[in-house]
Coordinates of C-alpha atoms in Angstrom, one line a residue:
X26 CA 115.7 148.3 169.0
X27 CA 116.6 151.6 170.3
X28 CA 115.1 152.0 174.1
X29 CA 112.5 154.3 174.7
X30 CA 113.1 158.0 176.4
X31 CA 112.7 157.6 180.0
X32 CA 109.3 159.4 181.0
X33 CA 109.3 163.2 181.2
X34 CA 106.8 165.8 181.1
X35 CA 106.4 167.7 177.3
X36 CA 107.9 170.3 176.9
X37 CA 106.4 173.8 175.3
X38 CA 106.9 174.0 171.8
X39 CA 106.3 176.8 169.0
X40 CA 105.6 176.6 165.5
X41 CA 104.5 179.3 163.2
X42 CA 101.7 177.4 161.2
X43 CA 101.1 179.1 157.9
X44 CA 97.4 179.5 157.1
X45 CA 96.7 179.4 153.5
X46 CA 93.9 181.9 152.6
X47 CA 91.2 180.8 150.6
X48 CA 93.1 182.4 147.4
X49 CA 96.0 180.4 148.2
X50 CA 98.5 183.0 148.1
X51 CA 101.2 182.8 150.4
X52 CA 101.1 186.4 150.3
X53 CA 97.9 186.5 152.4
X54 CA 98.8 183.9 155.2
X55 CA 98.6 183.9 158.2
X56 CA 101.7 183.5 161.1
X57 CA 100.1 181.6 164.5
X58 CA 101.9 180.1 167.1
X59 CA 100.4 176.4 168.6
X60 CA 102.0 176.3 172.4
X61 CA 101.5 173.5 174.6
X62 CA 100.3 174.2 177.7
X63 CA 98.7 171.5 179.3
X64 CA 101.0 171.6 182.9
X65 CA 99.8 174.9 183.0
X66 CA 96.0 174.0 182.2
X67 CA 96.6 170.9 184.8
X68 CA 96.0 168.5 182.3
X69 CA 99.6 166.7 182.6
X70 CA 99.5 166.0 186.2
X71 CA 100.0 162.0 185.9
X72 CA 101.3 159.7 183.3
X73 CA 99.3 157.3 181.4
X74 CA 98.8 155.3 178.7
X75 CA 96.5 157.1 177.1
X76 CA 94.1 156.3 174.4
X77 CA 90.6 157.8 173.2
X78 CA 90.3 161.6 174.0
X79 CA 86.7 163.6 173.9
X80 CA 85.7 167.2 173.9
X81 CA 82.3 167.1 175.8
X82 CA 80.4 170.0 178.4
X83 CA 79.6 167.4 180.7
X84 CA 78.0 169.8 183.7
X85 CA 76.1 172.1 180.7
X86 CA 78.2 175.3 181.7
X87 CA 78.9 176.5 178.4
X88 CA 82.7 175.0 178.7
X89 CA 83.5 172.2 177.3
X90 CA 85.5 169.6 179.2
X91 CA 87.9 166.5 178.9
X92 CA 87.4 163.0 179.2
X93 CA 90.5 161.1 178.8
X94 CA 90.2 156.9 178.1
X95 CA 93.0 155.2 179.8
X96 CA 94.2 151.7 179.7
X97 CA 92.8 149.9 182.7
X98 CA 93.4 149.7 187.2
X99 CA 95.7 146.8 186.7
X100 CA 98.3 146.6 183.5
X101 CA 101.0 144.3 183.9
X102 CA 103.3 146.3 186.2
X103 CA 100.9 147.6 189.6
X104 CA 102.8 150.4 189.9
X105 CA 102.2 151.8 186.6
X106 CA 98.2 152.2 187.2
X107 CA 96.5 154.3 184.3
X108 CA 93.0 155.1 185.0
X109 CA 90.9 157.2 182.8
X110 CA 90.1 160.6 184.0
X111 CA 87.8 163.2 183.9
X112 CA 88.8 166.9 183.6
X113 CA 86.3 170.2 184.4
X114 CA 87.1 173.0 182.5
X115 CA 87.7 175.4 185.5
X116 CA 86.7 178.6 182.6
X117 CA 90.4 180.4 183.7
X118 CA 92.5 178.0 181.3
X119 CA 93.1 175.6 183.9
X120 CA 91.1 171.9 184.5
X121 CA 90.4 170.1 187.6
X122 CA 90.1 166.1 188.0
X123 CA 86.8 165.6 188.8
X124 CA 85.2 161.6 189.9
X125 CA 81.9 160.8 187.5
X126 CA 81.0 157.9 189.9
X127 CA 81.6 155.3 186.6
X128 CA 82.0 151.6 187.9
X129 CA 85.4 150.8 188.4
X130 CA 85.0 147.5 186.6
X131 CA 84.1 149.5 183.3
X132 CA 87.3 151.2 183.5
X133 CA 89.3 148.5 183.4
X134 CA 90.8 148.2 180.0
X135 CA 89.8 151.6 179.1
X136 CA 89.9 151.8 175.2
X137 CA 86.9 154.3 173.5
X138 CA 84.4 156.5 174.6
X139 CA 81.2 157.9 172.8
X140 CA 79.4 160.8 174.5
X141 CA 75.9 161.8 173.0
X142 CA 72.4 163.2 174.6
X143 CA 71.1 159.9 173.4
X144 CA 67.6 160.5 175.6
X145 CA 67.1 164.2 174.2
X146 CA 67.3 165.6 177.7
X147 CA 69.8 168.3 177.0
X148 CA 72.8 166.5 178.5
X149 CA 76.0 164.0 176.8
X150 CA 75.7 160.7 178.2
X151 CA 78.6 158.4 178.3
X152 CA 78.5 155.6 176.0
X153 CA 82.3 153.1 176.9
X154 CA 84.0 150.6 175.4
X155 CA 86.7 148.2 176.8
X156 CA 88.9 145.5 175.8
X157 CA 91.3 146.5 172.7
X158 CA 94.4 144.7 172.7
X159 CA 94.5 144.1 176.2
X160 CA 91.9 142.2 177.3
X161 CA 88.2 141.6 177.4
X162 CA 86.2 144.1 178.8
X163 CA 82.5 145.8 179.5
X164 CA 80.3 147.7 176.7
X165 CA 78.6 150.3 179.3
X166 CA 76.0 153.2 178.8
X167 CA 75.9 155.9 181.4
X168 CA 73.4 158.4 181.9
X169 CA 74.3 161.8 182.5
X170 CA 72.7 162.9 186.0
X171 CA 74.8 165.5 186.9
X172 CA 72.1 168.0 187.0
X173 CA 70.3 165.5 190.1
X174 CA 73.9 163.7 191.4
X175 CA 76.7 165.2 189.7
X176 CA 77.5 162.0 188.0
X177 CA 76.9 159.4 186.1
X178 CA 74.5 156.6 186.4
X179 CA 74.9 152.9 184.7
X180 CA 71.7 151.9 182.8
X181 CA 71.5 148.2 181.8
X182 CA 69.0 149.5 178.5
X183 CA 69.4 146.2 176.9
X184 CA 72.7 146.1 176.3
X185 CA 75.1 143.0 175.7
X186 CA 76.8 141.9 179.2
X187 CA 79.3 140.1 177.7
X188 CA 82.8 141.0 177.8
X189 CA 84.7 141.4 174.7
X190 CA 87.7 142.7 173.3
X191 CA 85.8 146.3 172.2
X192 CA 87.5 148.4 170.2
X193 CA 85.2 151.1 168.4
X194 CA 81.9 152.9 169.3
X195 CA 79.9 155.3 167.8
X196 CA 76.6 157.0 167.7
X197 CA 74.0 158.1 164.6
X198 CA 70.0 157.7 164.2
X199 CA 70.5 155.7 161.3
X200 CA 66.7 155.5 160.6
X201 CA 65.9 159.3 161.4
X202 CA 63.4 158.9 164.1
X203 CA 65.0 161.2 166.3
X204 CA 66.3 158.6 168.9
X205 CA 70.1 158.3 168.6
X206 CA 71.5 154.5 167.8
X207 CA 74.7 153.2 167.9
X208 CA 77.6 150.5 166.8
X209 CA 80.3 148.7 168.6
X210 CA 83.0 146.5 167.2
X211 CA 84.6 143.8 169.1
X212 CA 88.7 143.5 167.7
X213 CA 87.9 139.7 167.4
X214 CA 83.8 139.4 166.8
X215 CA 81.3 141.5 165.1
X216 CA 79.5 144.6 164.8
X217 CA 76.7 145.1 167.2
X218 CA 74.2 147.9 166.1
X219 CA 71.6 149.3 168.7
X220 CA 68.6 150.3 167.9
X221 CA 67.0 152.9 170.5
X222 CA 63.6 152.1 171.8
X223 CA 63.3 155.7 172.5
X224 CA 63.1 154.7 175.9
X225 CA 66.4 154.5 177.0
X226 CA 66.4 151.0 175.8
X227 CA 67.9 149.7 172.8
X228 CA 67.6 146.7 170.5
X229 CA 70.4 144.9 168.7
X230 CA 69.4 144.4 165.0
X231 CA 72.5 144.0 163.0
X232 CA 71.9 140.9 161.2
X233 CA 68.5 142.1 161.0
X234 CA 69.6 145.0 159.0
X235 CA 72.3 143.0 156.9
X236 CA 75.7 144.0 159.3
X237 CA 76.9 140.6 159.2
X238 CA 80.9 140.6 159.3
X239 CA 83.3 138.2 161.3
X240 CA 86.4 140.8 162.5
X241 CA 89.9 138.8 163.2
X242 CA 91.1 142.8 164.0
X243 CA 88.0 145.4 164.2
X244 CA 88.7 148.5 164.3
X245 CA 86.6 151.5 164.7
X246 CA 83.3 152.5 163.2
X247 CA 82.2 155.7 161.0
X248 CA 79.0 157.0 159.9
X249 CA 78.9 159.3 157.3
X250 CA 76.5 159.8 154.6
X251 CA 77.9 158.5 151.0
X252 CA 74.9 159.4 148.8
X253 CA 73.7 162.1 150.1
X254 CA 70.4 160.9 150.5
X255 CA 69.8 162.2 154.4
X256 CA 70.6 158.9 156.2
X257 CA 73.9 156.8 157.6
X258 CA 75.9 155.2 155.6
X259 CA 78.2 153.0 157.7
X260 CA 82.1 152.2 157.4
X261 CA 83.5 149.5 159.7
X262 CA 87.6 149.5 159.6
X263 CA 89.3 146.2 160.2
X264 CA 92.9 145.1 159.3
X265 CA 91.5 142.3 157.1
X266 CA 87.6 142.6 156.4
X267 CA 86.9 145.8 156.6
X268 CA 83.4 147.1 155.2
X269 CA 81.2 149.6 153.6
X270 CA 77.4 149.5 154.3
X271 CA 75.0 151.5 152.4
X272 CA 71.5 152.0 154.6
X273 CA 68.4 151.8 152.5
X274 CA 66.1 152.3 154.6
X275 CA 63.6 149.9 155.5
X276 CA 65.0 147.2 152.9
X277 CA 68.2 147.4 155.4
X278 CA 72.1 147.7 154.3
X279 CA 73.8 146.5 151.6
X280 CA 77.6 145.6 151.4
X281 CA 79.3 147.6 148.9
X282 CA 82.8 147.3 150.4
X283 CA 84.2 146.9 146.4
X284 CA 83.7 150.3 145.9
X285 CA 86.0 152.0 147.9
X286 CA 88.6 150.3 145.9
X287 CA 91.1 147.4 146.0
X288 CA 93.6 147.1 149.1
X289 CA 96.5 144.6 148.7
X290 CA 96.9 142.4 150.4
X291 CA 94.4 143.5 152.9
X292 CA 93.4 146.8 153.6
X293 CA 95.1 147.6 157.4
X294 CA 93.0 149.9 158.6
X295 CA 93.6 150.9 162.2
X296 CA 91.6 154.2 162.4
X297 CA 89.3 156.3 160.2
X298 CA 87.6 159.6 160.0
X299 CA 85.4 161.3 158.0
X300 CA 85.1 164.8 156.5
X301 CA 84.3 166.8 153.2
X302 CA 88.4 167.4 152.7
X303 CA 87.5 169.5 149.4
X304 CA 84.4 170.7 150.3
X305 CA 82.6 169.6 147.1
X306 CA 79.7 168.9 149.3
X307 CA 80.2 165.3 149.4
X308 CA 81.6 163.0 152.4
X309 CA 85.3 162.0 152.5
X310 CA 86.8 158.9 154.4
X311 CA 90.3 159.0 155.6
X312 CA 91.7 155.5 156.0
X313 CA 94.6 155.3 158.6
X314 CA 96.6 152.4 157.5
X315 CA 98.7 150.2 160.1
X316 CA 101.4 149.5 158.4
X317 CA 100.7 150.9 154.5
X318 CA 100.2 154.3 153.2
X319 CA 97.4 155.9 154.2
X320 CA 94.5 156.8 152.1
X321 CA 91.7 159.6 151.2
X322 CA 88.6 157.7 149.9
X323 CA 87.1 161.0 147.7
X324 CA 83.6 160.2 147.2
X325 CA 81.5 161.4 144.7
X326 CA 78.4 161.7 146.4
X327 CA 76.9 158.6 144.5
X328 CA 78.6 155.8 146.8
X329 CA 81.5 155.6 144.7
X330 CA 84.7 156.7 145.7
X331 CA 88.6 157.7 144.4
X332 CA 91.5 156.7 146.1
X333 CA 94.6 158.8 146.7
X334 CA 97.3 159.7 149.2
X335 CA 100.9 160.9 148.1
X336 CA 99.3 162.7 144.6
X337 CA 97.2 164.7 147.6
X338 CA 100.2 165.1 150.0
X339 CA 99.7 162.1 152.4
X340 CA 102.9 160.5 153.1
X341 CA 102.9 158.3 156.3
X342 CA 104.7 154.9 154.7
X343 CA 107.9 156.4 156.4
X344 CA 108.9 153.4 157.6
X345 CA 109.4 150.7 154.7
X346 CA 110.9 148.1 157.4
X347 CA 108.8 148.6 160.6
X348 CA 105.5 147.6 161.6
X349 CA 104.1 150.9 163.0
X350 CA 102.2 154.2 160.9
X351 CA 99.1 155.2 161.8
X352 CA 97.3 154.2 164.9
X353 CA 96.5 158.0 166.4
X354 CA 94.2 159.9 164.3
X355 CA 92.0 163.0 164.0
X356 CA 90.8 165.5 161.6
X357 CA 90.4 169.1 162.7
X358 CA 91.2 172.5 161.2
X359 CA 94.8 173.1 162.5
X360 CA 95.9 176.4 160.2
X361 CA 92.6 178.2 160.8
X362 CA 91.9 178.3 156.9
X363 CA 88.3 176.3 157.2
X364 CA 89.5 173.1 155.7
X365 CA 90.2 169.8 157.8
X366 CA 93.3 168.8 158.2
X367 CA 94.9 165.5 159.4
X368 CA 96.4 164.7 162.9
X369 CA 98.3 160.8 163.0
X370 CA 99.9 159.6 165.8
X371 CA 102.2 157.0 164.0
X372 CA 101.6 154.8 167.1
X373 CA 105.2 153.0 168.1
X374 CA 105.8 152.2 171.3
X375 CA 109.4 152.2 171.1
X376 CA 109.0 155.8 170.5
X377 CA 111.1 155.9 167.1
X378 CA 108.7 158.2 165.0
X379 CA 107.8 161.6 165.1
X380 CA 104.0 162.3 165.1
X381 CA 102.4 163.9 162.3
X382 CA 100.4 166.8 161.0
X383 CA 99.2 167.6 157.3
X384 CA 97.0 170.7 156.6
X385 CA 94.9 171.2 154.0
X386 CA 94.8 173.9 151.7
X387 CA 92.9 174.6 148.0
X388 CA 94.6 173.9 144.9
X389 CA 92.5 175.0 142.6
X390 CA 94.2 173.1 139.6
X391 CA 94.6 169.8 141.0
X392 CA 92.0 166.7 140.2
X393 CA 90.7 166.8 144.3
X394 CA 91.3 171.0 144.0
X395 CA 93.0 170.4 147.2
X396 CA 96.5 169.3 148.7
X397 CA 98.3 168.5 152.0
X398 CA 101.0 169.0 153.3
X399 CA 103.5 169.0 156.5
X400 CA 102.6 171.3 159.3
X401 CA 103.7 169.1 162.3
X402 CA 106.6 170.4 163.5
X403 CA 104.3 171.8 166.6
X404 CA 103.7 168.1 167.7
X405 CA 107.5 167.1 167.1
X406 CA 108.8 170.0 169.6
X407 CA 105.9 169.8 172.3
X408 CA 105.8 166.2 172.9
X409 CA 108.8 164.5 170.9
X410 CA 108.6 160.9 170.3
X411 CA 106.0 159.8 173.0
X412 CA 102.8 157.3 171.2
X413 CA 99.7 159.1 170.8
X414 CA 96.4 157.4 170.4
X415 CA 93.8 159.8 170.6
X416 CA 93.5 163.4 169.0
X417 CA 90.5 165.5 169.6
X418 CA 89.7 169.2 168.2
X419 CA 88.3 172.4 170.1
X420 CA 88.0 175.5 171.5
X421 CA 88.5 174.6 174.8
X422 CA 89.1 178.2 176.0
X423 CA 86.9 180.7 174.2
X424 CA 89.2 182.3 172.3
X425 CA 88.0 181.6 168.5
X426 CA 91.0 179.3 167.3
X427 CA 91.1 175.6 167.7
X428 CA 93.0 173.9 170.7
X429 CA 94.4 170.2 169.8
X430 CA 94.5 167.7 172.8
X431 CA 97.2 164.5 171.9
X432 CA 96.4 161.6 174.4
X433 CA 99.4 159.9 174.7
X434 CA 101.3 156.6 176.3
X435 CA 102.4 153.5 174.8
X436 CA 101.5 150.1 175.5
X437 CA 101.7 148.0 179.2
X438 CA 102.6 145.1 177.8
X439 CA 105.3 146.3 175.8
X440 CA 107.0 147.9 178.7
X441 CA 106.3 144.5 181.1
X442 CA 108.6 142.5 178.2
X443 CA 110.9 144.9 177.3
X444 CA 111.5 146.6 180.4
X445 CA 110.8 150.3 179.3
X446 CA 108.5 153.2 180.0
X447 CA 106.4 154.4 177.3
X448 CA 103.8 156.2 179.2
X449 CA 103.3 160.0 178.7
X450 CA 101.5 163.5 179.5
X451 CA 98.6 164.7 177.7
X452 CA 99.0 167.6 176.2
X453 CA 97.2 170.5 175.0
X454 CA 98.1 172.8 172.3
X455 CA 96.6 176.2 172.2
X456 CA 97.3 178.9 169.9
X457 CA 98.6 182.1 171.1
X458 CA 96.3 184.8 171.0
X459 CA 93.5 183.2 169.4
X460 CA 91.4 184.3 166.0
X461 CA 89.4 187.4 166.2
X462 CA 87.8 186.5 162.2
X463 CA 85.8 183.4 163.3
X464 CA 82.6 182.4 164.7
X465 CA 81.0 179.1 166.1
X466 CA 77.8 177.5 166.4
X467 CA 76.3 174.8 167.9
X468 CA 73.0 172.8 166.7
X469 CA 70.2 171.3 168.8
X470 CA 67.6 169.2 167.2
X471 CA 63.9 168.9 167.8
X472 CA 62.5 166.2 165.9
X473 CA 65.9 165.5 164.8
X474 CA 67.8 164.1 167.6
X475 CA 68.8 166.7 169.9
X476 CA 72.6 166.6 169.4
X477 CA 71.7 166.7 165.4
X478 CA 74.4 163.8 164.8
X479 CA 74.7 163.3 160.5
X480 CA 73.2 167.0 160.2
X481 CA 74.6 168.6 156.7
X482 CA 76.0 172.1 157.1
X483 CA 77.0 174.7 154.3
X484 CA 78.3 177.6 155.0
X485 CA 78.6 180.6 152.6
X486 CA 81.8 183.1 153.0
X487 CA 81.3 186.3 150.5
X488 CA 84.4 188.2 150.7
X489 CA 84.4 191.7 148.9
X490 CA 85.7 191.7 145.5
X491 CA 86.0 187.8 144.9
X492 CA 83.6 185.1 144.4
X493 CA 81.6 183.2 147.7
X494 CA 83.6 180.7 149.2
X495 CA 81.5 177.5 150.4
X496 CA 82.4 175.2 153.1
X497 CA 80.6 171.9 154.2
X498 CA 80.6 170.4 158.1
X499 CA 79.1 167.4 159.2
X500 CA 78.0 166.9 162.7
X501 CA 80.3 163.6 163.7
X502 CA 80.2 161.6 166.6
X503 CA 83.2 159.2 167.7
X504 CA 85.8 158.7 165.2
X505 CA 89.8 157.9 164.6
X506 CA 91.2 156.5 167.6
X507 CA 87.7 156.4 169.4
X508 CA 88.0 160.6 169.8
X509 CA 85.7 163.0 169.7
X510 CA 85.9 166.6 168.8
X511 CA 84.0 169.7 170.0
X512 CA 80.3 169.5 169.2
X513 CA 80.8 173.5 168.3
X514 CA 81.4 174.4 164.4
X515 CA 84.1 176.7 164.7
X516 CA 84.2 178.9 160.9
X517 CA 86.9 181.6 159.5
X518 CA 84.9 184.7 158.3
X519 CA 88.0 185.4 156.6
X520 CA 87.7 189.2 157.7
X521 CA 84.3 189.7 156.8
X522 CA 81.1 190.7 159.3
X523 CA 79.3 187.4 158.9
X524 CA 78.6 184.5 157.3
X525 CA 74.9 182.4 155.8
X526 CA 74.6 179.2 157.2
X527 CA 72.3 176.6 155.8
X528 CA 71.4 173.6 158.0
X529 CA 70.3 170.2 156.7
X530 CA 69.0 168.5 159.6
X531 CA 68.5 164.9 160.1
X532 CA 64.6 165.3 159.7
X533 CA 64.6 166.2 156.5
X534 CA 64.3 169.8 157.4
X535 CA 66.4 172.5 156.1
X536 CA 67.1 176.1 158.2
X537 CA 68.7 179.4 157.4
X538 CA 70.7 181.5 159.9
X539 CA 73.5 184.2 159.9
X540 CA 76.3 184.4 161.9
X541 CA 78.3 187.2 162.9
X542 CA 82.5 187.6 163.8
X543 CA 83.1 186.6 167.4
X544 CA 79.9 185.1 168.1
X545 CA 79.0 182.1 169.6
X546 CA 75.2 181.2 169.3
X547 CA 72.8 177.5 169.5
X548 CA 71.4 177.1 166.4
X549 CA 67.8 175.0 167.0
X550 CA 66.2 173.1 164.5
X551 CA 62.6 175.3 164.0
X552 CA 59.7 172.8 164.1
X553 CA 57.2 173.0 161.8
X554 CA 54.9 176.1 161.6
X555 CA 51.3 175.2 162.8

């Protein structure tokens, strides 16, 4: 086994991304350059061994900042400590580590994070899970206070004590009642799903509901919406026993696992996100697979799916004879053409493979009328062969293109028994000179809840001289390797004035609003007239 690179700081790459226009002619793309500049932002100021990433305004100042999950205060070797951190966007480009006052038992074994405004009081709270595959640690909800401390507070809220081996958390109001519910999976256990009290209390119903599964290797949890009927739908990845739950409402949720297709021999998911990758206006799943090819589950709005990957453009089996593939993952739009694209840390930590990156572009002929392809050659020269686990999505700095944070570090207990160093910087891709042809919105519920998690969006592009072209967002909470992306919809006007947006909120409701080039506006959820 070849060592792994002695520790050093990423370096700055450039790569000159071609964004496919919506006609896809190559003629009409665009050149941008992703750099990394996270020692310059302050972001790679200690190494770690890193794992969830989220995009989150914390202090409600309009700029979004950085929480980074890290492993835990005592790995195997003391003097390789990796707490998690917190980083204030400072507005200039540059981030400060700031203390949230968390309990430093919660932070040990650091694995995912889940931030959401679960009491509808305007602000994310802090919803953490540790454990993974290093020990068993604390499920923990904190309460954003920072407007009264400048911190975070612990609430008990009814929530299991025990410690477990947590890997996966994630937020939705599965029954609609505006109050914001959530799941956890422990690796070697069960799901647990919350039910809110709408009183900052909760209520653990899963068998109740039907959610009975018995993990050997959880992995994270997705909500997403399968059959388009305005509630969540819940995915659970596992190596072995993975499953698919469709809510029905009061009559609970019923396994349909058989129809996202057959996995042989099992089907080795490590991390999973969800998006429309066509925008056919129905929910994708994207199945990161350990040590397999990876997978787009198509769905047909219905609660069927299709399976694909290399047909599409997903290659990650690039590796017959090692372990390792996909264990980083997130799904943002890289190339700035308005369709989601793939980020995969391929997760060894003997730091043999490069990480990748496919973007997504139309094909108008194809069976999916999309395909993917290679566009990581950003990743490869910024940060080399260093693990990533988590991979979050935003415009950190205002300046209408997407920024791309990689978390990234290997594993303590591979470097106690081998000897080596596999921890890393974060780093933080921007691209140079931003996008003057997009805009970005932001919803806030009122009888939805406030964060308007599982709201439908469609947006409407008319370019002069060709036909409208339609996109559709979701509003996602936690997702791939327990990451979170900016709560702001960032769209490509593709060089006209403005765009319609049509909102499909969580209630039921349904809103109209325009959006103009360059702006950045809250879009609230009107409540009913009378």
């Amino acid at each position: 086994m070849k060592p792994p690179q002695r520790l050093t700081r990423p370096g700055i790459g450039f790569f000159a991304v071609v964004a496919i226009a919506l006609t896809a002619s190559v003629a009409d793309a665009e050149q941008a350059e992703l750099v990394n500049r996270a020692q310059e932002a302050g972001l790679a100021d200690a190494p770690g061994y890193g794992k969830a990433i989220s995009i989150i305004d914390v202090n409600g100042d309009g700029w979004e900042d950085l929480w980074d999950s890290n492993t835990n205060k005592r790995p195997p070797q003391e003097n390789r400590s990796s707490l998690p951190r917190f980083y204030l966007n400072q507005q200039d480009g540059t981030f400060k580590a700031y203390d949230l006052g968390i309990d430093p038992e919660d932070l040990e074994f650091t694995w995912g994070a889940a931030w959401a405004d679960f009491d509808n009081d305007g602000d994310p709270d802090l919803l953490l899970g540790s454990g993974g595959f290093l020990g068993e640690g604390s499920l923990a909800l904190y309460e954003n206070r920072w407007k009264e401390e400048k911190k975070l507070v612990k609430l008990p809220a009814g929530i299991t004590q025990a410690k477990h081996q947590w890997w996966g958390v994630s937020w939705a109001d599965f029954n609609n009642d505006g109050c914001l519910d959530f799941t956890a999976i422990a690796r070697r256990g069960r799901a647990w799903v919350y039910r809110s009290n709408c009183d900052k209390t909760f209520t653990e119903v899963a068998q109740e509901l039907g959610v009975i599964v018995k993990f050997k290797d959880g992995k994270n949890p997705v909500w997403l919406d399968i059959d388009n009927d305005g509630d969540q739908d819940l995915y659970l990845g596992a190596s072995r026993f993975h499953r698919l739950y469709r809510n029905d409402g009061d009559a609970g949720f019923v396994d349909i696992t058989p129809r996202l297709g057959q996995f042989k021999p099992h089907p080795l998911t490590f991390a999973s996100v969800s998006a429309d990758f066509n925008h056919d206006g129905n929910l994708d799943l994207y199945l990161g697979r350990q040590i397999d090819q990876d997978m787009v589950a198509f769905g047909a709005g219905d609660g069927t799916f299709t399976l694909a990957s290399r047909r599409v453009g997903i290659k990650t089996k690039l590796r017959p004879d090692r372990s390792e593939n996909t264990m980083g993952l997130g799904v943002g739009d890289v190339d700035n053409n308005g369709y989601p694209d793939i980020l995969i840390g391929t997760g060894s930590p003997d730091q043999e493979p490069y990480d990748l990156v496919f973007c997504n572009r139309p094909k108008p002929d194809s069976k999916f009328g999309i395909e993917f392809y290679p566009c990581g050659d950003f990743a490869k020269k910024g940060h080399g062969k260093i693990q990533t686990h988590g991979i979050a999505v935003g415009d950190l700095d205002h300046d209408g293109s997407n920024d791309i944070v990689f978390n990234l570090g290997g594993s303590p207990g591979f470097d106690a028994k081998n000897g080596t160093e596999s921890r890393g910087m974060n780093t933080l891709y921007s691209r140079k000179g931003g996008n003057q042809q997009t805009a970005q919105f932001r919803l806030q519920g009122v009888d939805s809840n406030r964060d308007a998690i599982g709201a439908r969006i469609r947006v409407t592009v008319s370019p002069e001289g060709k036909p409208p072209q339609i996109f559709h967002y979701s509003v996602r909470s936690a997702e791939g390797f327990q990451s979170q992306n900016s709560s702001w919809q960032l769209i490509n006007l593709m060089g006209m004035a403005q765009a319609e947006v049509e909102v499909r909120w969580p209630s039921g409701r349904v809103t109209q609003h325009a959006i103009r080039v360059g702006a950045r506006e809250i879009f609230r959820e009107r409540p009913p007239s009378g």
